[in-house]
mmCIF file of C-alpha atoms and ligand atoms in Angstrom:
data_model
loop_
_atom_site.group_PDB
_atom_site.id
_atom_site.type_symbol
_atom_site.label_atom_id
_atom_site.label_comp_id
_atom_site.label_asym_id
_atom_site.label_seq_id
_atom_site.Cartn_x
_atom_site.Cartn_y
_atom_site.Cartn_z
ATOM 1 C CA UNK A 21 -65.477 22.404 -19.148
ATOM 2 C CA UNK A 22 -63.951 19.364 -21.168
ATOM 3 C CA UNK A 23 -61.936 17.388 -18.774
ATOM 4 C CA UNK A 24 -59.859 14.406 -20.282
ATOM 5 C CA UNK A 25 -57.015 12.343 -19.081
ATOM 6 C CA UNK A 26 -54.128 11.897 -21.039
ATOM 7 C CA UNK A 27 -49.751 11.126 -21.391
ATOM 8 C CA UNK A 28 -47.480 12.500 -23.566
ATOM 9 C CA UNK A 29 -45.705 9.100 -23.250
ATOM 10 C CA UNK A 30 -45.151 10.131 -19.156
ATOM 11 C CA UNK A 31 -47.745 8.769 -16.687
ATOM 12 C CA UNK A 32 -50.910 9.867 -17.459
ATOM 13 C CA UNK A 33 -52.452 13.186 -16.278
ATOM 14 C CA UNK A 34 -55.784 15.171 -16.360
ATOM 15 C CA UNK A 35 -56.242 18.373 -18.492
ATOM 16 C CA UNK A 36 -58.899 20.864 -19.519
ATOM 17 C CA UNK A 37 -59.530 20.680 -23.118
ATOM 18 C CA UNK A 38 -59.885 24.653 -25.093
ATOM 19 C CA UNK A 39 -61.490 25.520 -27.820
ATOM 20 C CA UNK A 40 -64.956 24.490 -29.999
ATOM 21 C CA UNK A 41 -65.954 21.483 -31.232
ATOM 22 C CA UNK A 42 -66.604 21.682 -35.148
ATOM 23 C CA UNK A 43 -70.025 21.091 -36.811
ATOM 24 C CA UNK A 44 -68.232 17.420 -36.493
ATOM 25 C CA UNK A 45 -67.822 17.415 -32.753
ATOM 26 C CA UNK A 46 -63.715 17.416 -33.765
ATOM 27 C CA UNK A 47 -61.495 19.747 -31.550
ATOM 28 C CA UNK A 48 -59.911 22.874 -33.841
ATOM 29 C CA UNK A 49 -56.457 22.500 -34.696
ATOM 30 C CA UNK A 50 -55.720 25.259 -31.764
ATOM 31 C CA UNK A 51 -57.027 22.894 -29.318
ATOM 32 C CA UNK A 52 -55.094 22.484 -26.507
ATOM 33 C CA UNK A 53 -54.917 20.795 -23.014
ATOM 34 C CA UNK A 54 -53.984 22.044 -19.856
ATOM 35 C CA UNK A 55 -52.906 19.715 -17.237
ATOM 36 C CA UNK A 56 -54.179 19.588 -14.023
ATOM 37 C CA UNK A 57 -52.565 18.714 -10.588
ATOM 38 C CA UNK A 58 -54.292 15.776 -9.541
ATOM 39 C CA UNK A 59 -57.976 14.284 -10.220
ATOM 40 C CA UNK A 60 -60.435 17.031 -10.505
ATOM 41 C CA UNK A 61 -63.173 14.172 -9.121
ATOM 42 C CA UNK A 62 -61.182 14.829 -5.905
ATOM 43 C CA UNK A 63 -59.348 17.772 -5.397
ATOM 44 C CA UNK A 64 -60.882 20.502 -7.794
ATOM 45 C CA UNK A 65 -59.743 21.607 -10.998
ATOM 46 C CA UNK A 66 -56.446 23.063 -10.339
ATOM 47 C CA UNK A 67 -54.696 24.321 -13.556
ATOM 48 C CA UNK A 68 -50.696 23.514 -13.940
ATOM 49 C CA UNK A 69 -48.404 25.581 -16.033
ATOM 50 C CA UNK A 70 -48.135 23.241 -18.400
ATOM 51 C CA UNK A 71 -49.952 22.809 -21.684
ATOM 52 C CA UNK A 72 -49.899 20.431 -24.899
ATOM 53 C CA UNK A 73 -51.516 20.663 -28.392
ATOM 54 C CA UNK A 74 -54.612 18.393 -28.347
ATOM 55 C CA UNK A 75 -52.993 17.018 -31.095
ATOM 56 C CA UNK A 76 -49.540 15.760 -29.711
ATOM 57 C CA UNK A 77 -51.184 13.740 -26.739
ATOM 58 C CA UNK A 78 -53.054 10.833 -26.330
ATOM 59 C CA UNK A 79 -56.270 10.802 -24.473
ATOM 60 C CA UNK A 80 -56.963 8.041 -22.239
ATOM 61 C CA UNK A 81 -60.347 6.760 -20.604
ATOM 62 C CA UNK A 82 -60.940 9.949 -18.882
ATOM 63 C CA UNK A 83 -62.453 8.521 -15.821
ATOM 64 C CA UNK A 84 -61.415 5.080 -13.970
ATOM 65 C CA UNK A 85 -64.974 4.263 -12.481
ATOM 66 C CA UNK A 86 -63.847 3.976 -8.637
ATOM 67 C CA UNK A 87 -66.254 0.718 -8.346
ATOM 68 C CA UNK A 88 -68.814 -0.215 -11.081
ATOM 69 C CA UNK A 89 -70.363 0.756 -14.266
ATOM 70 C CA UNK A 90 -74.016 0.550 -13.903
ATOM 71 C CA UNK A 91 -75.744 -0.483 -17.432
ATOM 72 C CA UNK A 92 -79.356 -0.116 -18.846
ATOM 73 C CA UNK A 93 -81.039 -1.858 -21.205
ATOM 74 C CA UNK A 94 -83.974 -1.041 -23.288
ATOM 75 C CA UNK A 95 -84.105 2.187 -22.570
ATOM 76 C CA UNK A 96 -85.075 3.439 -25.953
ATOM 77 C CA UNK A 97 -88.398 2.160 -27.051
ATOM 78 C CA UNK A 98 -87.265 1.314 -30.813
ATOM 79 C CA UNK A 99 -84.290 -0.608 -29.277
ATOM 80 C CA UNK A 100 -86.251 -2.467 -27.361
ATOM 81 C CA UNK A 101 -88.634 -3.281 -30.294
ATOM 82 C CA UNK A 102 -85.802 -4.042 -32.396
ATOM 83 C CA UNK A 103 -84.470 -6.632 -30.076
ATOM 84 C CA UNK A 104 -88.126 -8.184 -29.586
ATOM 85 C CA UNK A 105 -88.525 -6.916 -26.429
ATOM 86 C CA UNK A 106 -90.819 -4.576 -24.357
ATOM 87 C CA UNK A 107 -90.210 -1.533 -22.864
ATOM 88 C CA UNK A 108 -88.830 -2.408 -19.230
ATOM 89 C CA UNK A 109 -91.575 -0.614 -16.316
ATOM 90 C CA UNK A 110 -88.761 -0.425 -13.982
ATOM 91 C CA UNK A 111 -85.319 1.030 -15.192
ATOM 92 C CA UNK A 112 -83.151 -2.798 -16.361
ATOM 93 C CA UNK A 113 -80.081 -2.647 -14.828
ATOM 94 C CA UNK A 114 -76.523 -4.709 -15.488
ATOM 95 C CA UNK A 115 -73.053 -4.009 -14.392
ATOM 96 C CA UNK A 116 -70.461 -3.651 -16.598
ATOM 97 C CA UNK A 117 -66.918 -4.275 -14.652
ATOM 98 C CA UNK A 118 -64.565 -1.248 -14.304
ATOM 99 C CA UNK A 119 -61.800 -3.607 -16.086
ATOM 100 C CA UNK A 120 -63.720 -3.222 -19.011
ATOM 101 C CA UNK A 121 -63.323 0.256 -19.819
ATOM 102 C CA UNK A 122 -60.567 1.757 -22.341
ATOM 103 C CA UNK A 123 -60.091 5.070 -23.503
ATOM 104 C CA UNK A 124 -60.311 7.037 -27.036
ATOM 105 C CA UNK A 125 -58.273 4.700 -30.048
ATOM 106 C CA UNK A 126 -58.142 1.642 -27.694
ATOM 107 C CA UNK A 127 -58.223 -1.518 -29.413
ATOM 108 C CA UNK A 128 -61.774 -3.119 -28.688
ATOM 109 C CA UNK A 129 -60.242 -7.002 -28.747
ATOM 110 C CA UNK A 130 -63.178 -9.861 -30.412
ATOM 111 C CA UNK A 131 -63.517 -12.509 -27.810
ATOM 112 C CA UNK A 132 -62.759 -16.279 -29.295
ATOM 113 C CA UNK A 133 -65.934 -17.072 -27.172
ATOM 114 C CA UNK A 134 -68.607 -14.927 -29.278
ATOM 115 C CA UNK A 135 -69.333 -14.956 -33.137
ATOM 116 C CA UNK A 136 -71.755 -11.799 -32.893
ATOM 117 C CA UNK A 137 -69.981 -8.607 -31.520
ATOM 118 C CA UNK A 138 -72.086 -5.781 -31.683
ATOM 119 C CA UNK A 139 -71.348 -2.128 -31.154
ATOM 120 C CA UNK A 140 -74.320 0.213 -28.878
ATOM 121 C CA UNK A 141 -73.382 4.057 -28.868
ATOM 122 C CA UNK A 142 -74.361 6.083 -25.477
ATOM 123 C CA UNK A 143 -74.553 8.323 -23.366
ATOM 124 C CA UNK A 144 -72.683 7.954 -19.939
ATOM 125 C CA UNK A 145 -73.214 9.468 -16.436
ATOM 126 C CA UNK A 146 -69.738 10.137 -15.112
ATOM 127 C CA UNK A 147 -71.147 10.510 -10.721
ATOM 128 C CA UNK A 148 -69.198 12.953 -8.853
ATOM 129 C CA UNK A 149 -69.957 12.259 -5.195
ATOM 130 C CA UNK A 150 -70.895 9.445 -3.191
ATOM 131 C CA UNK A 151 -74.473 9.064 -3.084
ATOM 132 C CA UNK A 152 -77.139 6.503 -2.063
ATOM 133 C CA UNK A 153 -81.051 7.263 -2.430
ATOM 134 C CA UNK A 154 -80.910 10.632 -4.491
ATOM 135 C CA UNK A 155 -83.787 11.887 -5.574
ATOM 136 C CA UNK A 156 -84.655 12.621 -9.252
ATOM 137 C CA UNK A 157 -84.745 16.229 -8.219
ATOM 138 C CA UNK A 158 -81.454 16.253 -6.848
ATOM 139 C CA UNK A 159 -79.815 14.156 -9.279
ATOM 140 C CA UNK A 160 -77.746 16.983 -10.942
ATOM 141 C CA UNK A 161 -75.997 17.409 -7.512
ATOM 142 C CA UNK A 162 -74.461 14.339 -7.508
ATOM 143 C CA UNK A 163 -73.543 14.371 -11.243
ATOM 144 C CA UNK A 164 -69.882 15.330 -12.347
ATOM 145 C CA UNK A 165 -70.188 15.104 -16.431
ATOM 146 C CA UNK A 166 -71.237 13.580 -19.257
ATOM 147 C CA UNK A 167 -69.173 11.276 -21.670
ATOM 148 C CA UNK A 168 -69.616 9.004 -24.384
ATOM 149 C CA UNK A 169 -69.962 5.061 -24.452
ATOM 150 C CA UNK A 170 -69.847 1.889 -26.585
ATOM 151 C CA UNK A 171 -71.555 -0.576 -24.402
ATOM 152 C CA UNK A 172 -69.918 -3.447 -26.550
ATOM 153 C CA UNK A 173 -72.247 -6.753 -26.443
ATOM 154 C CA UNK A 174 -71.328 -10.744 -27.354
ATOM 155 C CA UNK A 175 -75.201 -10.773 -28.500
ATOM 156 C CA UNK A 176 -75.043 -14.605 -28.846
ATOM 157 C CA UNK A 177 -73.496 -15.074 -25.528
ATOM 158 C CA UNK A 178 -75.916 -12.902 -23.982
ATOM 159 C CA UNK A 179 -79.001 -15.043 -25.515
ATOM 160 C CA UNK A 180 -77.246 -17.949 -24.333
ATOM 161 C CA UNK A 181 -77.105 -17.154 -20.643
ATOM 162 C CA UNK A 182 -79.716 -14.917 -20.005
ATOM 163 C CA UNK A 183 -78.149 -12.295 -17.981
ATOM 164 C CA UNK A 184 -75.455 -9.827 -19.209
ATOM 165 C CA UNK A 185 -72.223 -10.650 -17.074
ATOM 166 C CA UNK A 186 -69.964 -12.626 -19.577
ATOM 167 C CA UNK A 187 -71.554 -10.403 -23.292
ATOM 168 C CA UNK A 188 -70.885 -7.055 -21.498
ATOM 169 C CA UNK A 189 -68.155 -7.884 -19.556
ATOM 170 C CA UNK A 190 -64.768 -8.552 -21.015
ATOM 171 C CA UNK A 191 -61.549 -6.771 -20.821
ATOM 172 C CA UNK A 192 -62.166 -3.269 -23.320
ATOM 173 C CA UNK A 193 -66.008 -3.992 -23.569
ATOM 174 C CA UNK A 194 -66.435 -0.484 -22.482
ATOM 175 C CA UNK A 195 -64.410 2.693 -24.675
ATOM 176 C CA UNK A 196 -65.251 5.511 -22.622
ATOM 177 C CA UNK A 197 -64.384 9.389 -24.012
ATOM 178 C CA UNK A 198 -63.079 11.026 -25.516
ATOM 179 C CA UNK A 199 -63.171 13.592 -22.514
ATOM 180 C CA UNK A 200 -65.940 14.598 -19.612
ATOM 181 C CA UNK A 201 -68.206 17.493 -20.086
ATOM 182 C CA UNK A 202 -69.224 19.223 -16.956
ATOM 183 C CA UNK A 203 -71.323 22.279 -18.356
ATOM 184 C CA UNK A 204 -74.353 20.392 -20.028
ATOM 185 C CA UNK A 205 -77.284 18.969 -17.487
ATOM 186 C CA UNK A 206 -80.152 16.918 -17.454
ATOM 187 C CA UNK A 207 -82.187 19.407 -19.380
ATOM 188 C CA UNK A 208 -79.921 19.087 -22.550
ATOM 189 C CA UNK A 209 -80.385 15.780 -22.814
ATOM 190 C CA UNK A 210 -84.108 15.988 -22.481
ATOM 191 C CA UNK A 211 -84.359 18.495 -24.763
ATOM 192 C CA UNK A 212 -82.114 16.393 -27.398
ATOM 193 C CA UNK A 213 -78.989 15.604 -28.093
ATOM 194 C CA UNK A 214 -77.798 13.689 -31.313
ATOM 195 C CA UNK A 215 -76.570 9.954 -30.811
ATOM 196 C CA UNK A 216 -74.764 8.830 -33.374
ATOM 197 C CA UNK A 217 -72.770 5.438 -34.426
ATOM 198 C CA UNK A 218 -70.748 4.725 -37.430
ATOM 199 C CA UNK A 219 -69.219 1.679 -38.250
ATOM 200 C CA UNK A 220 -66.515 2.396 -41.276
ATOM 201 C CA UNK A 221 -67.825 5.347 -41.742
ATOM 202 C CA UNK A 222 -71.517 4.481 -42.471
ATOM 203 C CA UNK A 223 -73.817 5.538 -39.600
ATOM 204 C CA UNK A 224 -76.074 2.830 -38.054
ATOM 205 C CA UNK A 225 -77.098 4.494 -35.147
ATOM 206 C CA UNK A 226 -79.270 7.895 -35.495
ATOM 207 C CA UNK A 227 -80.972 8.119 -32.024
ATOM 208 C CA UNK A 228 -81.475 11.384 -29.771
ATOM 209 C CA UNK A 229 -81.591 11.444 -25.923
ATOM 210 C CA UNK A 230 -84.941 12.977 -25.852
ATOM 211 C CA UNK A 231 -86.541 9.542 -26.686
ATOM 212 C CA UNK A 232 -84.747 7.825 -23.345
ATOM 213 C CA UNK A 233 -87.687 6.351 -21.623
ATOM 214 C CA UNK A 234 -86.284 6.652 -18.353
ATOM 215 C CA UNK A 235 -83.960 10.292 -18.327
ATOM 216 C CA UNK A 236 -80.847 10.823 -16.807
ATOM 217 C CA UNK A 237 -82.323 12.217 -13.252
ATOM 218 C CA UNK A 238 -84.297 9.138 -12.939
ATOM 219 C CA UNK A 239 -81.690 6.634 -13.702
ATOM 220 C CA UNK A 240 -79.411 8.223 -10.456
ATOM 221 C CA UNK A 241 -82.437 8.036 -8.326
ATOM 222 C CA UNK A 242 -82.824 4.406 -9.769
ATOM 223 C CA UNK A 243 -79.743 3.150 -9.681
ATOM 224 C CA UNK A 244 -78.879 4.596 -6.167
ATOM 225 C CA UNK A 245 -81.677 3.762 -4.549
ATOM 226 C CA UNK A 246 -80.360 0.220 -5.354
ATOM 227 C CA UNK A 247 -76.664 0.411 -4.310
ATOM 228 C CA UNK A 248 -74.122 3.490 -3.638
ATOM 229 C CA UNK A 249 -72.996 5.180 -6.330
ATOM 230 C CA UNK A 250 -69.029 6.323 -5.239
ATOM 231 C CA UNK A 251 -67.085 9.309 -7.400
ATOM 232 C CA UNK A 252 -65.788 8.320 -10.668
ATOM 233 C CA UNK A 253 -68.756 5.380 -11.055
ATOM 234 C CA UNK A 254 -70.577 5.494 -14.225
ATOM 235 C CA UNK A 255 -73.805 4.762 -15.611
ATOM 236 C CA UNK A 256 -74.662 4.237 -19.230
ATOM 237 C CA UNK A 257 -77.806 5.632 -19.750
ATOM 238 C CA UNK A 258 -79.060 2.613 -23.055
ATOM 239 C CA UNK A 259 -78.177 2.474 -26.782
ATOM 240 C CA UNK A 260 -80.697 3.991 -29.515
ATOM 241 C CA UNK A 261 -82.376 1.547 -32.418
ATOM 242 C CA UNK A 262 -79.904 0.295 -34.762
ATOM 243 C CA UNK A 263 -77.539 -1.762 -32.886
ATOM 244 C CA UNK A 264 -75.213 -4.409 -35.349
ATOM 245 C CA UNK A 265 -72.253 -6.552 -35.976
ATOM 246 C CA UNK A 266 -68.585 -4.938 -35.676
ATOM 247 C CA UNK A 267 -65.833 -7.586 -37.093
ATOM 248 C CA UNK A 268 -61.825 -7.669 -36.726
ATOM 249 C CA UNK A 269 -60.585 -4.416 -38.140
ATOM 250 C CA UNK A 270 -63.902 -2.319 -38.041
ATOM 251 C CA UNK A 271 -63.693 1.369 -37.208
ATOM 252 C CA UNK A 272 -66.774 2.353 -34.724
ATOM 253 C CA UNK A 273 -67.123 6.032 -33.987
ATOM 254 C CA UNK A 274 -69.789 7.383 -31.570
ATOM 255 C CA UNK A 275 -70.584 10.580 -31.586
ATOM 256 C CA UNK A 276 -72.792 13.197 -29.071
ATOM 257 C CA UNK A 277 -73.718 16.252 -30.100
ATOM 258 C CA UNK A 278 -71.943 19.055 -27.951
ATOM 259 C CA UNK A 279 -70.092 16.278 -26.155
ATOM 260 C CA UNK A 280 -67.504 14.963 -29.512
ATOM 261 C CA UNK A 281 -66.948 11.811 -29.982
ATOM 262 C CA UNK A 282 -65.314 8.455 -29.638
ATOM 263 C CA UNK A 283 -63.667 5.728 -31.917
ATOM 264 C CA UNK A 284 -62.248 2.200 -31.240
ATOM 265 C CA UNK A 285 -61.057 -0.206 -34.027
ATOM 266 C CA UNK A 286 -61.999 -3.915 -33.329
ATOM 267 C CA UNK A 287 -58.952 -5.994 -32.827
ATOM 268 C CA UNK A 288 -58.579 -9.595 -32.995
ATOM 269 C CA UNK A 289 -58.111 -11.026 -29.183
HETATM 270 MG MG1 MG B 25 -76.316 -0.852 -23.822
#
C-alpha cells in the first residue's frame, strides 16, 4: 500500500495511492488517491468516500516524524571512500530535526551560511510503533514503510564543525516522499533495490541497497537501543557513492526502485 499525505488546496489529508508505478517509478495517468479518515500511523487505514486524480493534488511530506530523524553516515563503503573516510564499525548516527523535512516539489532553500550544498539520495525508515531495544529480528514489527530521502548536507559547514547539527539541519534539509510504502520489507532491500539521484536530469547517484553495510533490521536495533524510537520517527538508512554540488535553481530527483521517486528544486534562501 502507497500511503501519501496530501490537499487539494483544503487542509491536508492522507490517501492510498492506486495503480503501478511505470518502468520510471511515475504513477499512470489513472492514478488516483483515496483519502483516509485520520493518520493511518494511528488509527488504521480507514478509506473515505472520497477520491482525487493523483494528478489534481499535491502531495505533501507524507509523514511528520513525531520526534526526530535519526541519520547515518557512511553506510555505503564507496561513500565512505569517496569522502576519505573508513567504514564506521558501529552504525554513525546524527539527527536531523523534524523541522527540516518538506514534502514532494518543496523548495530546498541554499543557506547564505554554506557555499557547498550537496544533494545524498536514500532510503528512509518511516517507524510505526514506539519501540526501545528491538532486536534485529524483530525489526520489521516495529517498521511502518519505506520512503525516499535527500539527506541535504552544507559539506563545508560540516568540515568546519565536526559534527553534523548546523550542515544537516536547516529548515527543508530533509524532502521526504513522495508517499510511504508499506508492502516491501527488509528482505527487498537486501536483495536490491535501485538508488538513484539526478541532478538536471543527469544521474550522479547509481547505488543499490544491497551494498548498505549495516541493513535496515540492524539500524532499528541500533538506533533504538540508543534512544526510543516513537510512531512517525524516521531513520535514513546513508547515501550511495556519488554525492555533489546542487546550486540555486537545480532540479534533484531521487528515485527507489518499487518505491517512485522524489524531486525538490534548490531555491535561493
Ligand atoms: Mg546522508
Amino acid at each position: 500500500m502507497r500511503i501519501a499525505r496530501f490537499t487539494t488546496g483544503e487542509d491536508p489529508l492522507y490517501g492510498v495511492v492506486t495503480g503501478e508505478l511505470d518502468e520510471n517509478g511515475q504513477p499512470g495517468e489513472d492514478a488516483v488517491v483515496v483519502a483516509l479518515a485520520g493518520d493511518p500511523l494511528y488509527v488504521g487505514v480507514k478509506l473515505l468516500e472520497q477520491e482525487h486524480r493523483l494528478a489534481d493534488v499535491r502531495l505533501l511530506a507524507p509523514v511528520l516524524p513525531r520526534s526526530k530523524v535519526v541519520g547515518i553516515g557512511r553506510n555505503y563503503a564507496a561513500h565512505a571512500a569517496e569522502m576519505g573516510n573508513d567504514v564506521p564499525e558501529e552504525p554513525l548516527m546524527f539527527l536531523k530535526p523534524n523541522t527540516s523535512v518538506v514534502g514532494p516539489g518543496d523548495p530546498v532553500f541554499y543557506p547564505p551560511q554554506t557555499s557547498e550544498l550537496h544533494y545524498e539520495g536514500e532510503l528512509a525508515v518511516v517507524i510505526g510503533r514506539i519501540c526501545r531495544d528491538v532486536p534485529a529480528e524483530q525489526a520489521t514489527d516495529v517498521i511502518h514503510g519505506y520512503t525516499i530521502a535527500n539527506d541535504v548536507t552544507a559539506r563545508d559547514l560540516q568540515r568546519r564543525d565536526g559534527q553534523f547539527t548546523r550542515a544537516k539541519g536547516f529548515d527543508s534539509f530533509c524532502p521526504l516522499g513522495p508517499w510511504i510504502e508499506t508492502d516491501l520489507d527488509p528482505h527487498d532491500f537486501a536483495e536490491g533495490r535501485a538508488v538513484q539521484t539526478y541532478l538536471n536530469g543527469e544521474l550522479v547517484q547509481d547505488g543499490s541497497t544491497s551494498d548498505l553495510i549495516f541493513d535496515v533490521p540492524a539500524l532499528v536495533a541500533h538506533v533504538s537501543s540508543v534512544m526510543t524510537l516513537l510512531p512517525g520517527d524516521v531513520i535514513l538508512t546513508g547515501t550511495p557513492e556519488g554525492v555533489g554540488p546542487m546550486q540555486v535553481g537545480d532540479e534533484v530527483e531521487v528515485s527507489i526502485a518499487g518505491l517512485g521517486s522524489l524531486t525538490n528544486k534548490v531555491a535561493q534562501r
